[in-house]
PDB file of C-alpha atoms in Angstrom:
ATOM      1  CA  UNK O   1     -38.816 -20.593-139.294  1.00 39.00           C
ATOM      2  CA  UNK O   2     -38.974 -17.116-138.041  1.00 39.00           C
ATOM      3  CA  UNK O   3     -42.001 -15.591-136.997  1.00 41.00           C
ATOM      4  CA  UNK O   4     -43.805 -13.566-139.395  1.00 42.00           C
ATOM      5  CA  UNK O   5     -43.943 -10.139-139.294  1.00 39.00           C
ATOM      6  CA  UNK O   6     -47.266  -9.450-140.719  1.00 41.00           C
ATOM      7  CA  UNK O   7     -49.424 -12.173-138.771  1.00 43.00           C
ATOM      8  CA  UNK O   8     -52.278  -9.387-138.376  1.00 46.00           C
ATOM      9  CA  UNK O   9     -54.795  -8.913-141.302  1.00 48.00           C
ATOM     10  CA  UNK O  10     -54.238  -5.324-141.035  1.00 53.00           C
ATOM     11  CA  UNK O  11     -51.403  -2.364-140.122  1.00 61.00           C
ATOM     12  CA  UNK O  12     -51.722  -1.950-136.304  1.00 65.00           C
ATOM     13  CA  UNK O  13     -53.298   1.630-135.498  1.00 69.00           C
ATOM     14  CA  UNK O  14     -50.694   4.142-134.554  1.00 75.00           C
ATOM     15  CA  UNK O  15     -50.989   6.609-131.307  1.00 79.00           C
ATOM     16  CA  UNK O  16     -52.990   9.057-133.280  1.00 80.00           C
ATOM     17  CA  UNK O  17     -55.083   6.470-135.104  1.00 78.00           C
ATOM     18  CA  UNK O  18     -55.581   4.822-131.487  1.00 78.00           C
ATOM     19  CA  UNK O  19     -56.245   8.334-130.119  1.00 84.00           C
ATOM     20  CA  UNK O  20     -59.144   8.910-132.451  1.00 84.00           C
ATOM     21  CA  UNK O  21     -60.397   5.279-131.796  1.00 83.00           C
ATOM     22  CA  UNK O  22     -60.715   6.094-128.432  1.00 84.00           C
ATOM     23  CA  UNK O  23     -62.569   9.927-129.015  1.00 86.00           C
ATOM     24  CA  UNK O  24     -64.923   8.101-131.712  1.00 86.00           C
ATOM     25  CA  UNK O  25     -65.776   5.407-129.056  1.00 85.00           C
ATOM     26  CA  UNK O  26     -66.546   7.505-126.252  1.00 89.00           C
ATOM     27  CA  UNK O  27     -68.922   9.892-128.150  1.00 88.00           C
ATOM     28  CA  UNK O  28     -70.859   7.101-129.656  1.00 88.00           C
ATOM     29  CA  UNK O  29     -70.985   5.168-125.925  1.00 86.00           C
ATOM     30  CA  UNK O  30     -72.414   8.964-125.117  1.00 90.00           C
ATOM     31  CA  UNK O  31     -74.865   9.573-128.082  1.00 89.00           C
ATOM     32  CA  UNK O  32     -76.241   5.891-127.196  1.00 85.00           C
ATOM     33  CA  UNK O  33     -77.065   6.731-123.622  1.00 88.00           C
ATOM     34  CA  UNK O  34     -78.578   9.753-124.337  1.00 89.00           C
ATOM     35  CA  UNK O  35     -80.970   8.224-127.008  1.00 87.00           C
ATOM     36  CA  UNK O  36     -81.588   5.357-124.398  1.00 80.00           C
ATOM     37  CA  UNK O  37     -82.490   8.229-121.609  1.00 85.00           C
ATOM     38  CA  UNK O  38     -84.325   9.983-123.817  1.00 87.00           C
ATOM     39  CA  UNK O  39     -86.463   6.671-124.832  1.00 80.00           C
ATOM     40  CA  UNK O  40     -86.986   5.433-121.074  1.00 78.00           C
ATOM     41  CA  UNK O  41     -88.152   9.306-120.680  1.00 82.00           C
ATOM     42  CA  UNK O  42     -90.665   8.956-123.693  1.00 79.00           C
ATOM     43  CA  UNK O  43     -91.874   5.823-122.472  1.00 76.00           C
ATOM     44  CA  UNK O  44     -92.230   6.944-118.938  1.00 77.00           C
ATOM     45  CA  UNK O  45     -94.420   9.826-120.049  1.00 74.00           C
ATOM     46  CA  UNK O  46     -96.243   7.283-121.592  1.00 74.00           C
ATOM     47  CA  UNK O  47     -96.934   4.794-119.032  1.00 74.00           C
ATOM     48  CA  UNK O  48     -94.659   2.298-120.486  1.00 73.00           C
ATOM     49  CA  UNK O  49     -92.545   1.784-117.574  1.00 76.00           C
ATOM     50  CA  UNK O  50     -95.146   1.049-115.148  1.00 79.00           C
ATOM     51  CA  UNK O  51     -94.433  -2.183-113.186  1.00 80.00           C
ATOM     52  CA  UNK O  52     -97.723  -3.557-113.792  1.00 82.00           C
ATOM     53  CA  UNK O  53     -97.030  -3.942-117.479  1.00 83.00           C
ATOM     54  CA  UNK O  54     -93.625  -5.191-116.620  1.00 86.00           C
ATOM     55  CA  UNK O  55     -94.526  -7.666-113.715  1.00 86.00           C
ATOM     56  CA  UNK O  56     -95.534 -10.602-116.370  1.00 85.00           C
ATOM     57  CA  UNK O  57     -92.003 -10.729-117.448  1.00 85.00           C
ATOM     58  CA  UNK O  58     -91.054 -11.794-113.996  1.00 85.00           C
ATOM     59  CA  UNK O  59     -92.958 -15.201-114.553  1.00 88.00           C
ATOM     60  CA  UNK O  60     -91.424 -18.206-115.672  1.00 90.00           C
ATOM     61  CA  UNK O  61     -94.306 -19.565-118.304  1.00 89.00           C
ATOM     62  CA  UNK O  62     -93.359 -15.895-120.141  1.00 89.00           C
ATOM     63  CA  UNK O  63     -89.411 -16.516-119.984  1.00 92.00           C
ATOM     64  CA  UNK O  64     -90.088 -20.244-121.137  1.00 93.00           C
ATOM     65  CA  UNK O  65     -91.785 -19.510-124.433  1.00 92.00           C
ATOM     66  CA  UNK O  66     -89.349 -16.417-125.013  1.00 92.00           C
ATOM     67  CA  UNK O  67     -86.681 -19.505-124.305  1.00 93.00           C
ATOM     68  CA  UNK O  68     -87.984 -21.500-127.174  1.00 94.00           C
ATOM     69  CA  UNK O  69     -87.705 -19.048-129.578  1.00 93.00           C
ATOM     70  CA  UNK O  70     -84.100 -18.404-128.188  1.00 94.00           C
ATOM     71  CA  UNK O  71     -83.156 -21.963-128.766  1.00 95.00           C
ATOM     72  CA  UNK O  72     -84.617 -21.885-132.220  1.00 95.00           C
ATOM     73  CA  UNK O  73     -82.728 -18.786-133.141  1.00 95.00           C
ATOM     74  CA  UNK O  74     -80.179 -20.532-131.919  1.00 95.00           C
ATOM     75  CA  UNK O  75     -80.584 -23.659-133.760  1.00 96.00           C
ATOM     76  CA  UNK O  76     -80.804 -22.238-137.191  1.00 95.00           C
ATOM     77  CA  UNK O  77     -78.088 -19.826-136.337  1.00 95.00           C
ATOM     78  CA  UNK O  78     -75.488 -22.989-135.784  1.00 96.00           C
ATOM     79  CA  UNK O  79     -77.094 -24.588-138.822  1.00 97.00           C
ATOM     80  CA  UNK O  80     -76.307 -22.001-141.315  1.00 96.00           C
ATOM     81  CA  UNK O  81     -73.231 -21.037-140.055  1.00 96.00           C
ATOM     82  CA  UNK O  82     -72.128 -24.721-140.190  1.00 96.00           C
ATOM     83  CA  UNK O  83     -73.412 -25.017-143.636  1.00 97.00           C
ATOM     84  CA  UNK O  84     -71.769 -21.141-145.194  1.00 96.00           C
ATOM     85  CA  UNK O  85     -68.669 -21.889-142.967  1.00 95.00           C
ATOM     86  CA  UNK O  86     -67.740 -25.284-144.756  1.00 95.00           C
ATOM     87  CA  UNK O  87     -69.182 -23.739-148.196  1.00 96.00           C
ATOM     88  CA  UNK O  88     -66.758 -20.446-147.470  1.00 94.00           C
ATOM     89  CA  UNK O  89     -63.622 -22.724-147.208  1.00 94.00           C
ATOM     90  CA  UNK O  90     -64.355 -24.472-150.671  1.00 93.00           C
ATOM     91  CA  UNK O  91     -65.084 -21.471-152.241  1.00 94.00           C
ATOM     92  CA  UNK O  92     -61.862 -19.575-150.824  1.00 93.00           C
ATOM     93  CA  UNK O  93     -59.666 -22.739-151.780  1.00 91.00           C
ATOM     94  CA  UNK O  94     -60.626 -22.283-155.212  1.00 91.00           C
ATOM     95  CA  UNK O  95     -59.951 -18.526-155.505  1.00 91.00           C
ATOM     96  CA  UNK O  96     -56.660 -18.753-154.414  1.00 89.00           C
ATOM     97  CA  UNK O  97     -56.376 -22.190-157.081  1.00 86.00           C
ATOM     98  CA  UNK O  98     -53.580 -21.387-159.216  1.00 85.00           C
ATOM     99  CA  UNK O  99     -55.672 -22.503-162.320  1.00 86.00           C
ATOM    100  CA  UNK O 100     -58.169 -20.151-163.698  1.00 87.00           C
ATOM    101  CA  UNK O 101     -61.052 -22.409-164.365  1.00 90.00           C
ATOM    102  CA  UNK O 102     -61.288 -23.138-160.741  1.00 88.00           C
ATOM    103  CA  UNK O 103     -61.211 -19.448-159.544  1.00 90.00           C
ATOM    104  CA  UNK O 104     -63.498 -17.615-161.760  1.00 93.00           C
ATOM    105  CA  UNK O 105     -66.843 -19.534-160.681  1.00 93.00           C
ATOM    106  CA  UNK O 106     -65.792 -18.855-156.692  1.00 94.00           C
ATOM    107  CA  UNK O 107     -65.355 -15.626-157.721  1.00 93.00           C
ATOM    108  CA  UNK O 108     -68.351 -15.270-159.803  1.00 95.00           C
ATOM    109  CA  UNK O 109     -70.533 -16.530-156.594  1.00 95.00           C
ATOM    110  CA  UNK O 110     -68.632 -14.436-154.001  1.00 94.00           C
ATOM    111  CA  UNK O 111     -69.231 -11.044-156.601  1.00 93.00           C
ATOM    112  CA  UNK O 112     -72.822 -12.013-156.964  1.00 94.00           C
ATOM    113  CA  UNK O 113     -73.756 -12.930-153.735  1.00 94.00           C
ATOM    114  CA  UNK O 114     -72.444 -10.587-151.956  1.00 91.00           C
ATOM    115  CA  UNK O 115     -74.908  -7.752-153.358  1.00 91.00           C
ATOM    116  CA  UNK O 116     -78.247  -9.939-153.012  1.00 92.00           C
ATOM    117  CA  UNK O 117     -79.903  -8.892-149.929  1.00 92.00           C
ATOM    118  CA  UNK O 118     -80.480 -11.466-147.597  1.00 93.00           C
ATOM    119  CA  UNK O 119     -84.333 -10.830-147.152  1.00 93.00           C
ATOM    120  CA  UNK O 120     -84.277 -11.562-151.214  1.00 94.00           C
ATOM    121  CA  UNK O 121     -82.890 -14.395-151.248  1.00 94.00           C
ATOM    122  CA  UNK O 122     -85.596 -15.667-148.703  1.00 94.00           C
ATOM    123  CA  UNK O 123     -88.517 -14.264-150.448  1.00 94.00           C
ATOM    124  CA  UNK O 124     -86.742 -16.668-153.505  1.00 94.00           C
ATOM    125  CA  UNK O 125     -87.122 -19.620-151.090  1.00 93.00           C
ATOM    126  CA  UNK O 126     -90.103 -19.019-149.671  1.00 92.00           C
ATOM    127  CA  UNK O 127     -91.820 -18.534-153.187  1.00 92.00           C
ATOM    128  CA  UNK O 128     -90.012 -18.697-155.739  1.00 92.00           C
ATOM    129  CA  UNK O 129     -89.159 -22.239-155.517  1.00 92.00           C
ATOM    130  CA  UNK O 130     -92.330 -23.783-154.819  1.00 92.00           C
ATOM    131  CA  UNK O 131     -93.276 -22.654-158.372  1.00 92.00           C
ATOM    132  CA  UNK O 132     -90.467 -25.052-159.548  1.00 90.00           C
ATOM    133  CA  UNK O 133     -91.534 -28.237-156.918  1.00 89.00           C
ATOM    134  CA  UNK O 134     -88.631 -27.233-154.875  1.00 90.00           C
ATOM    135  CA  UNK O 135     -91.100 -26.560-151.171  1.00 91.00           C
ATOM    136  CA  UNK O 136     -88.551 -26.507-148.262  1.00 92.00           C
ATOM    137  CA  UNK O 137     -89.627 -27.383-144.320  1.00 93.00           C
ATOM    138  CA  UNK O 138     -89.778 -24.385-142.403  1.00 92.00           C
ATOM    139  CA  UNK O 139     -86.747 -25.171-140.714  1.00 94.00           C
ATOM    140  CA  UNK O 140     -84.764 -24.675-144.428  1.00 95.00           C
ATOM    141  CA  UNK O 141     -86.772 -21.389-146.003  1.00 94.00           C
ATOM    142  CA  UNK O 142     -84.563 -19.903-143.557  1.00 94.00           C
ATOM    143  CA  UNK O 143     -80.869 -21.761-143.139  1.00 96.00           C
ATOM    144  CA  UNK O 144     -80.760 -21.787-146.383  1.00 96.00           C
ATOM    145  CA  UNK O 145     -80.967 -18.377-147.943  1.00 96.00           C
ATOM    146  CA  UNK O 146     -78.961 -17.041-145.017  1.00 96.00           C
ATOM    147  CA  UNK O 147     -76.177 -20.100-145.824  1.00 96.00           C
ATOM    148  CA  UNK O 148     -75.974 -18.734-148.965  1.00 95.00           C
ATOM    149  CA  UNK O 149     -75.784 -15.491-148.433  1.00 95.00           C
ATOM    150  CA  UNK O 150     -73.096 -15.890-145.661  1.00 96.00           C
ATOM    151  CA  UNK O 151     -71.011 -18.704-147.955  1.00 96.00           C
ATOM    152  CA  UNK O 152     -69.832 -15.135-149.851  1.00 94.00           C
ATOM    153  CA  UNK O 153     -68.714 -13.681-146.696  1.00 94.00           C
ATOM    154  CA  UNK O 154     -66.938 -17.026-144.908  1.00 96.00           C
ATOM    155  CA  UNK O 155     -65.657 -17.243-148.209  1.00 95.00           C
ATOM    156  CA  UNK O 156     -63.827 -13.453-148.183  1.00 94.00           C
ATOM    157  CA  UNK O 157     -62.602 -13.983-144.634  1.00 94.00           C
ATOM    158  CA  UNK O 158     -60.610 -17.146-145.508  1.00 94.00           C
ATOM    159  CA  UNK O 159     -59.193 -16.278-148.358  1.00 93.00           C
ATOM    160  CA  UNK O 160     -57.710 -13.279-146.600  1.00 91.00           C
ATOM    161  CA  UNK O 161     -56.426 -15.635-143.701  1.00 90.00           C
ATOM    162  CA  UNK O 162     -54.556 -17.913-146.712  1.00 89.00           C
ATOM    163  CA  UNK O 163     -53.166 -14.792-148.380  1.00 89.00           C
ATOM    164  CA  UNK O 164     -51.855 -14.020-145.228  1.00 87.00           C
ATOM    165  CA  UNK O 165     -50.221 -16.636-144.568  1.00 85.00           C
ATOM    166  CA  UNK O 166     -46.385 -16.348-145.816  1.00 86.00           C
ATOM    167  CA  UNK O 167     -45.877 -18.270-149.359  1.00 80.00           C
ATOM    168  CA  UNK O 168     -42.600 -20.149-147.825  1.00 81.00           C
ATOM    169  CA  UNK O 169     -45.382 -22.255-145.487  1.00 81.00           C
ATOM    170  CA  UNK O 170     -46.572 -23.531-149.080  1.00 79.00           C
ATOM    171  CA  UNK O 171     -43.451 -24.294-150.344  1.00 79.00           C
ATOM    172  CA  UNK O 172     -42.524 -26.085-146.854  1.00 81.00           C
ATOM    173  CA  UNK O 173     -45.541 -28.529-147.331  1.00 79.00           C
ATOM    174  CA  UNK O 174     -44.512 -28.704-151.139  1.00 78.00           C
ATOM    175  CA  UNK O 175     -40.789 -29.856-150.060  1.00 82.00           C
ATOM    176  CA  UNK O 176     -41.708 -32.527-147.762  1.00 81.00           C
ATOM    177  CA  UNK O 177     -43.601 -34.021-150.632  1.00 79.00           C
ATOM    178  CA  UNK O 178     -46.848 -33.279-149.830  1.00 79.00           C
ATOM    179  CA  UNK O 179     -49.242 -32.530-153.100  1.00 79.00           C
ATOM    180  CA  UNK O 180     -50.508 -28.738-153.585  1.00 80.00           C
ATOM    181  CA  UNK O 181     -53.704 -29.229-152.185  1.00 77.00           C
ATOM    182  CA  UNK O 182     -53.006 -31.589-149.306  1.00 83.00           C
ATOM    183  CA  UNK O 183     -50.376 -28.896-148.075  1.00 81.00           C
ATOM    184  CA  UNK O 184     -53.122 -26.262-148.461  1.00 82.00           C
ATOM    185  CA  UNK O 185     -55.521 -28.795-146.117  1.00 81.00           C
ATOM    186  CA  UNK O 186     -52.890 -30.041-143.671  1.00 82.00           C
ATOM    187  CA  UNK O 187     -50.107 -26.365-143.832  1.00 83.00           C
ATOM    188  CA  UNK O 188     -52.057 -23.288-145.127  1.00 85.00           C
ATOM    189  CA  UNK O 189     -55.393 -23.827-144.257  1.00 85.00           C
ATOM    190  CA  UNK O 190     -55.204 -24.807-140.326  1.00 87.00           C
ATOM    191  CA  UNK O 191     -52.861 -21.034-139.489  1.00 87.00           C
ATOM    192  CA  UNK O 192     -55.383 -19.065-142.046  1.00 88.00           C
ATOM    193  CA  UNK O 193     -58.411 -19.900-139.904  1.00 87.00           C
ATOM    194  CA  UNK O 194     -56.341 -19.222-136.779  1.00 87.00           C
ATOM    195  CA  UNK O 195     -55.453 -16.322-137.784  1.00 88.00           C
ATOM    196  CA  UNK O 196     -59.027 -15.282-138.602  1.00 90.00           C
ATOM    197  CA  UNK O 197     -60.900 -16.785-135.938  1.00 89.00           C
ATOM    198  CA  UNK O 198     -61.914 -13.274-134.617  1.00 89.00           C
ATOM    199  CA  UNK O 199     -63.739 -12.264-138.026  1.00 90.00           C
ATOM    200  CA  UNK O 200     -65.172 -16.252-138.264  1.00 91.00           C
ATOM    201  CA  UNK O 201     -67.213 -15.149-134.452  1.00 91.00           C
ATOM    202  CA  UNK O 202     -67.992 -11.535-135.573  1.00 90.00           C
ATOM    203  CA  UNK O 203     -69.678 -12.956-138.932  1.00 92.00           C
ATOM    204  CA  UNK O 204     -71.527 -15.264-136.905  1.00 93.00           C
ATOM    205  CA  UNK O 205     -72.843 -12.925-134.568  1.00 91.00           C
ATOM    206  CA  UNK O 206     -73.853 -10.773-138.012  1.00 91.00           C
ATOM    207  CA  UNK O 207     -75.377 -14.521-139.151  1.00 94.00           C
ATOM    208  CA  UNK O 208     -77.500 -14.842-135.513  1.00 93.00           C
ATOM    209  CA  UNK O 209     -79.031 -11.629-135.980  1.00 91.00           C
ATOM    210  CA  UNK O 210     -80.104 -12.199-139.608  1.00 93.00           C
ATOM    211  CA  UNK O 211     -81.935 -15.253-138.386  1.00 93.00           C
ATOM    212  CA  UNK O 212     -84.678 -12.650-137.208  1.00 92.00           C
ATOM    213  CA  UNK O 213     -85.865 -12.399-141.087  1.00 92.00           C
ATOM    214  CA  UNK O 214     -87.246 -16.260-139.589  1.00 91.00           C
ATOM    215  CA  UNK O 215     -90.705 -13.829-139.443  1.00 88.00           C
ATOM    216  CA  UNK O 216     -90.922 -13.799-142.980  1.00 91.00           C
ATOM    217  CA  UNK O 217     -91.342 -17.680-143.031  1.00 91.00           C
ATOM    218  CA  UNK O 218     -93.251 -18.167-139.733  1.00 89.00           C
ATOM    219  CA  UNK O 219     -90.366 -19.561-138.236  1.00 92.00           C
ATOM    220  CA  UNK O 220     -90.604 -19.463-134.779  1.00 91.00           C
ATOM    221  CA  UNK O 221     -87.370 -17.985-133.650  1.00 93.00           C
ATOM    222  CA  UNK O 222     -87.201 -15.377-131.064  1.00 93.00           C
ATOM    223  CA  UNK O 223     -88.350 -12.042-132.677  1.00 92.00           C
ATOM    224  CA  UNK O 224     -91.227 -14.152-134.202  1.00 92.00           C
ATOM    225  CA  UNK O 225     -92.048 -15.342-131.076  1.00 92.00           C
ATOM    226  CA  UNK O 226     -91.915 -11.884-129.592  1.00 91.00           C
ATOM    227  CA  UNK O 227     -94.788 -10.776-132.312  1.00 90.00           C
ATOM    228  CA  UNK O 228     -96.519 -13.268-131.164  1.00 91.00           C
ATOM    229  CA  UNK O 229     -96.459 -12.537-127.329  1.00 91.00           C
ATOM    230  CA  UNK O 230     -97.020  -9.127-127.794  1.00 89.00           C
ATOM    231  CA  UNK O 231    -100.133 -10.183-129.948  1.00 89.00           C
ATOM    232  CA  UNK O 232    -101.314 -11.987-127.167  1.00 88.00           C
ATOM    233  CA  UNK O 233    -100.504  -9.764-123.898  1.00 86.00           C
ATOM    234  CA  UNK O 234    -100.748  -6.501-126.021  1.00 85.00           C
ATOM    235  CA  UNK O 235     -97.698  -5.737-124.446  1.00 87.00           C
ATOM    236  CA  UNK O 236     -95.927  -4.603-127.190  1.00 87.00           C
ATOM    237  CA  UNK O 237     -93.252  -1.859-126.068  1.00 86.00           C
ATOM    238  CA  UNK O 238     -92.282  -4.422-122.937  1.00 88.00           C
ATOM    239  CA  UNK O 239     -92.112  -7.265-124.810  1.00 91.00           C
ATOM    240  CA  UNK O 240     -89.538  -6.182-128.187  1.00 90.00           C
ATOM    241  CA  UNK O 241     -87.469  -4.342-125.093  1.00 89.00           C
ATOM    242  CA  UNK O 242     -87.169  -7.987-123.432  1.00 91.00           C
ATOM    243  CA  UNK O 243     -86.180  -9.243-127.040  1.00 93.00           C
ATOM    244  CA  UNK O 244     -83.754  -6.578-127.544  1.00 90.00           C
ATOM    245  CA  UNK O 245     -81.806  -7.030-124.920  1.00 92.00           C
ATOM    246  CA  UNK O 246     -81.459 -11.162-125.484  1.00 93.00           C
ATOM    247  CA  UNK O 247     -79.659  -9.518-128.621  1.00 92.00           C
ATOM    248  CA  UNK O 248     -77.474  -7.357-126.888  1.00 90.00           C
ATOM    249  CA  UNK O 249     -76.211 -10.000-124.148  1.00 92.00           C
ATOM    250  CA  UNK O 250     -75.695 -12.461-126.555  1.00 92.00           C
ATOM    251  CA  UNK O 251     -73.970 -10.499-129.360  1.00 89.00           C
ATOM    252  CA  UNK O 252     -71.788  -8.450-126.717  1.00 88.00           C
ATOM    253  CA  UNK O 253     -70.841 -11.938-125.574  1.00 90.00           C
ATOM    254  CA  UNK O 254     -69.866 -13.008-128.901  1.00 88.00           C
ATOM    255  CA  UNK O 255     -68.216  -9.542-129.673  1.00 85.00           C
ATOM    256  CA  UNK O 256     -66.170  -9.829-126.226  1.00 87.00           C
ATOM    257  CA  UNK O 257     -65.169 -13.367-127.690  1.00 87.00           C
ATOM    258  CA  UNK O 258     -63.805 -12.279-130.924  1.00 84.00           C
ATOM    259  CA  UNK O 259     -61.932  -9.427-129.367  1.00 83.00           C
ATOM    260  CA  UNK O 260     -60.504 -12.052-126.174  1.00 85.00           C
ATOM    261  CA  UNK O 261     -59.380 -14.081-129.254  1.00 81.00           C
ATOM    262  CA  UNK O 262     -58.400 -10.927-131.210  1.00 78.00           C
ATOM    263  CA  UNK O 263     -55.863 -10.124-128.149  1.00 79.00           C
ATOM    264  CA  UNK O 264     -54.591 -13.634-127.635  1.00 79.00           C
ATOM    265  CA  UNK O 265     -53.878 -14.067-130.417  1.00 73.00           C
ATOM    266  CA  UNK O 266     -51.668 -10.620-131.305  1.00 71.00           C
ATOM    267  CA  UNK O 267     -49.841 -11.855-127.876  1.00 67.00           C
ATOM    268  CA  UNK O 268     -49.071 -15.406-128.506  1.00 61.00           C
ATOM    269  CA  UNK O 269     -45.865 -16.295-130.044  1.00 47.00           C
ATOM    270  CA  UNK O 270     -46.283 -17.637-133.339  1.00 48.00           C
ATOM    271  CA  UNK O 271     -46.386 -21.517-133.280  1.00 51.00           C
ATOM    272  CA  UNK O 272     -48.544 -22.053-135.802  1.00 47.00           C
ATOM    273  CA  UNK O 273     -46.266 -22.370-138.884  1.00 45.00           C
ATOM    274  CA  UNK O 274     -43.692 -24.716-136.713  1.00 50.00           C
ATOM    275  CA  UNK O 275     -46.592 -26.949-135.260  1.00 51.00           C
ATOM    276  CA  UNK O 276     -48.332 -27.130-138.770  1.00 48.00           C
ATOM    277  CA  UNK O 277     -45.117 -28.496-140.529  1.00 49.00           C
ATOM    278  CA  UNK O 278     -44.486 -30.770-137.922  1.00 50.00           C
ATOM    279  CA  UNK O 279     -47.696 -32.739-137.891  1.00 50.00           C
ATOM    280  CA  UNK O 280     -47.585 -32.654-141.914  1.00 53.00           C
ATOM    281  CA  UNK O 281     -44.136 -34.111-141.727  1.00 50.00           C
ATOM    282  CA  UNK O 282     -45.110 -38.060-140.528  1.00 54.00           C
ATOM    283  CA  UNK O 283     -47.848 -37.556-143.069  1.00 51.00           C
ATOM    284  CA  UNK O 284     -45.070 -36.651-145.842  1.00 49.00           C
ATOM    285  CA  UNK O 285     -43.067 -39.711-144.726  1.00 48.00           C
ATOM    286  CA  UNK O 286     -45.696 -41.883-144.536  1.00 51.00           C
ATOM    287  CA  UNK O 287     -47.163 -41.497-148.046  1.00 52.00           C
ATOM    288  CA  UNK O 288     -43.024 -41.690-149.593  1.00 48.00           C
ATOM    289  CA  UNK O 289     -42.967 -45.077-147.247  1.00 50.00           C
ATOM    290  CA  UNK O 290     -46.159 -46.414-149.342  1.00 54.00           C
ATOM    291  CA  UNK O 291     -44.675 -44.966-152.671  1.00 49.00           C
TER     292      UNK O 291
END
């Protein structure tokens, strides 16, 4: 099988579109520094950059309880996006079902989801629920609204990695005997989250930072734990600078991730189709051996 021609999700930018990629970049990489000068001047004039009021940050008890919120973020970030990344693939199977009764309640939770705010679908767990018995730990007022309200968006990607994948991989899996949805599991399925890997790690970067609405329900994740800090050392500006920049290292880490992946794969030959046929094929000849 030849490779396919349109193994991208999208038309690759021209010179002109790249042109005005590049222009738009630069000027925003510009406006940011200046409003970043112009806030480090502010809070000079201010006495916010004094190194008495940062020296505290330069202690290990301080970077040890900023740490635990880190981890917690963390925790409930891998969590959710465990739980809305294995809800997004059932979901986008049964959109792209060729029966009707199977797509239209996917596709009723992906259209109605998607325009529910995150922060209200927390405020539902957090008291909505417990009016109905339904009192979640701590732990779950949080993964859970922002599973849900990520499923949607998993959901979206996937299905655009199986409609890109070329109908004659279907039909493949379908000729070597394999049922509809086992070549969807075993063919389809394996090259559409391939192919979309690079959207998969910039939705969970979206995912980590949405794990700050954790303040709402006490959760001690890292911007809670920042309020709580700054509460206690009064060292407000200092301490949600500290916080915001844990953000920016570990989303730019995540962003240079999906774009290393993003390149890799737009370079690599495409074995994907060939390698996911193959390893369906013993499977195939297996199950006629049984028959």
């Amino acid at each position: 099988m030849s490779a396919p021609s349109s193994r991208l999700l999208f038309d690759e930018p021209g010179p002109r579109a790249r042109r005005r990629i590049r222009v738009a970049t630069t000027l925003s990489v510009l406006a940011g520094i200046v409003l970043v000068a112009l806030a480090l001047r502010q809070f000079a004039d201010n006495g916010q950059m004094a190194a008495d009021r940062w020296r505290p940050y330069g202690t290990w008890p301080m970077w040890r309880y900023l740490l635990e919120g880190l981890w917690s973020t963390l925790q409930a970030a891998a969590v959710s996006i465990a739980i809305a990344a294995a809800a997004g693939v059932v979901l986008a199977l049964g959109r792209v079902s060729p029966s009707r009764w199977l797509r239209i309640p996917p596709a009723a939770y992906v259209e109605i989801v998607r325009t529910i705010p995150a922060l209200l679908l927390v405020y539902i767990v957090l008291f909505a629920l417990p009016r109905y018995g339904v009192d979640l730990p701590l732990f779950w007022k949080l993964v859970v609204p922002l599973s849900v309200s990520n499923a949607a968006a998993f959901a979206e990607i996937f299905r655009a990695g199986i409609r890109s994948v070329e109908r004659g991989q279907l039909e493949a899996g379908l000729a070597l005997g394999l049922t509809r949805g086992r070549a969807m599991r075993t063919v389809v399925l394996p090259q559409a989250a391939r192919r979309v890997l690079p959207s998969l790690v910039s939705q969970s970067a979206g995912l980590l930072k949405d794990t700050s609405l954790g303040y709402v329900v006490s959760y001690a994740e890292l911007l809670y734990s920042g309020k709580v800090l700054a509460n206690f050392n009064h060292l407000l500006i200092q301490t949600y600078l500290v916080i915001a920049l844990i953000y920016l290292v570990i989303n730019a880490s995540l962003a240079k991730l999906a774009r290393t992946l993003e390149a890799r794969q737009r370079n690599r030959p495409s074995r994907a189709a060939r390698t996911a046929v193959a390893a369906a094929v013993p499977t195939a000849a297996t199950d006629a051996g049984n028959s």
